[in-house]
Amino acid sequence: MAGSRTQSHAPAVPLTPVGHPISPTHRQIDEPTSGTEQDSPKLRNSLRSSAKLLESDASVKNSDESNIKTGLSKSQTNVFYASKPAWSSALLAWLAEIIWCFVSIGSVVALVIVLNVFDDEQLPQWPLGLTLNTLVAFLATLARAAFVIPVSESLSQLKWVWFRRPRMLKDFQDFDAASRGVWGSLLLLKTTRGWSPSLISALVLVSAILTSTLTQSAVTYPVRMAPINGPAQATVSRSTYYFYNSAGTHNNLIYRQSVDQHLFEGLSYDYAKMYPLSQARCPTSDCEWQTYSSLSVCTRYWNVTDSLNITSQRVNTAAPIPVFASLKNGPSANLTQPHFGLVSLTGVENTISALSEPSYNPELSIYNMTFIYSLRKGTTDIDMLGATEVEMYFCVKTFNLSVTGNIEERKLIQTTTNFETGNYTLPDGRGPFPLSALQDPLDRETRFPLGPTGVITQSLVSALNGTYIDLASEASTLGLAPARYLTALQSQIQPNVSNAMHVERAIRNVTDNIATSMSNKIAQDSTNVTGQVLAAETFVQVRWPWIAFISAQIGLSAVVLVYTIVHTQLSGVGVVKSSTLPTLVAIDTESKGTLESELVRRNSLGEVEDAKIKSELAWRLGLTERGWRLKT
């Protein structure tokens, strides 16, 4: 009012509530203390016009007219100062703000529901190019707009509560600015010296700038491999039974040749590497399979060097040298011939150690052999002499298989030999036959039947028998099993290193490669396991902690509103909020006149800067028993 008059150099017009006669104080301001001659007539004319207008209002007649000069009575100011109403009436006055609180809560609830529906799901494809972020931004913006309104209205109401005690008139403007924006709310902290309601309000209003951004941060769109539907399938071969009918010479010959081929593939494979199982077929670069089981060929080893019966004699040396080594179940090796390396393979019906092995089952055994070896540094001094027993038998292996970036990864989970006998029908419909069977560990109702192993055993007997001496054997024997084993053994010998472990590892590597190759053979005649073909897919991932930010804002907004409602009710101040009308009628006419006189005086002195006037007007506004009054 007066500030506007000062800035524009217009005459100071006293703002007196409509319906009340003008105070004598206003009528006495006929001339400013000092000023231009042009402004004084304008000011006097304006004051006289206002006085005539108010005096002509016939409705301004009441019993409290005598109190207007010093302050409005409570009966006349009940719009901004009233006796305590009922709580129901107080809540009704705040109904709009309460509704806005529920709107903000509902927006966040809707946001949580939407995010929960799409969390960990494929990125939705909506019409018109709309995205999930669009919906999240809309709900977050709606929630922000809704929780800011109660805070702004609460600040507007709290300024009247603040002035229940005399305060600087400038505080009134600071509260009004705080209810309008972020910067004002920060300045109010200085005015109120960290008053809790102003602090919480500033926190809500300032953080509201980041509401939409941080809420959208709750949604990310990583990429994962997901199953796709199509004609191409991911498959891997496995064996669910072994049964070969050896009737018919021609068929038997063909099958024997196939078994021999697989056996020598494993035997000739690099002994420093593991022979691979049948490669899985994946039409894309990524596939995965559920854990599956397959009938396989397994191996078991026993070091029986301590059981060797060694015969020694002196041959032009100070110490006797071994010339013969044998085991009690028959296998032996003649060590008299000069050699750097010697390997003797002998097939046996039962190994020495197998009989004491708890898990040994002759019904599952395919082939048993004894491995005797001799390694020398020279032609006479023996560096290593040992023996190992090997068993090849049927087992069930369980695998985890996946293909990632065209690289296959197959992990062995377990090996089992749960054995039983009975009449079984083969998966191809043949049978039933009285057979042995192994139980599938993944499905106790599933059995893997086993037929006679004659053809496989014959191939192993032919291949894994014989002796190879590096300085005496024929060149034609280099490709046979004893020579392959010796090559593997000699490659593991290292100076100044204990070689027993390396030799045992070499024997295992060669034999395991043969067993794996034979497993691939029996899997060719069985069934396939179908997996899932994967492709890159963008999906929705919700980071729920980010939702706590907007939830906290709504909670703080509700706290400010509840505090304002309760404090207003207990203070006996009427619910005014941001209404401008109470501001026009709150201050008594005498105080207004005094203030306007001071402003006119300052204007005549050329003090027109708004900031300067505000800083030098040390007026205080406070609530008294006779109404709101300004004091110097």
Coordinates of C-alpha atoms in Angstrom, one line a residue, residues 322-325 333-339:
P322 CA 64.9 -104.0 -11.1
V323 CA 64.4 -106.5 -13.9
F324 CA 60.8 -107.6 -13.4
A325 CA 57.7 -106.1 -11.8
A333 CA 56.4 -106.0 -17.0
N334 CA 59.8 -107.1 -18.2
L335 CA 62.3 -104.4 -17.4
T336 CA 65.5 -106.0 -18.7
Q337 CA 65.6 -104.3 -22.0
P338 CA 67.4 -101.0 -22.2
H339 CA 64.9 -98.1 -22.2

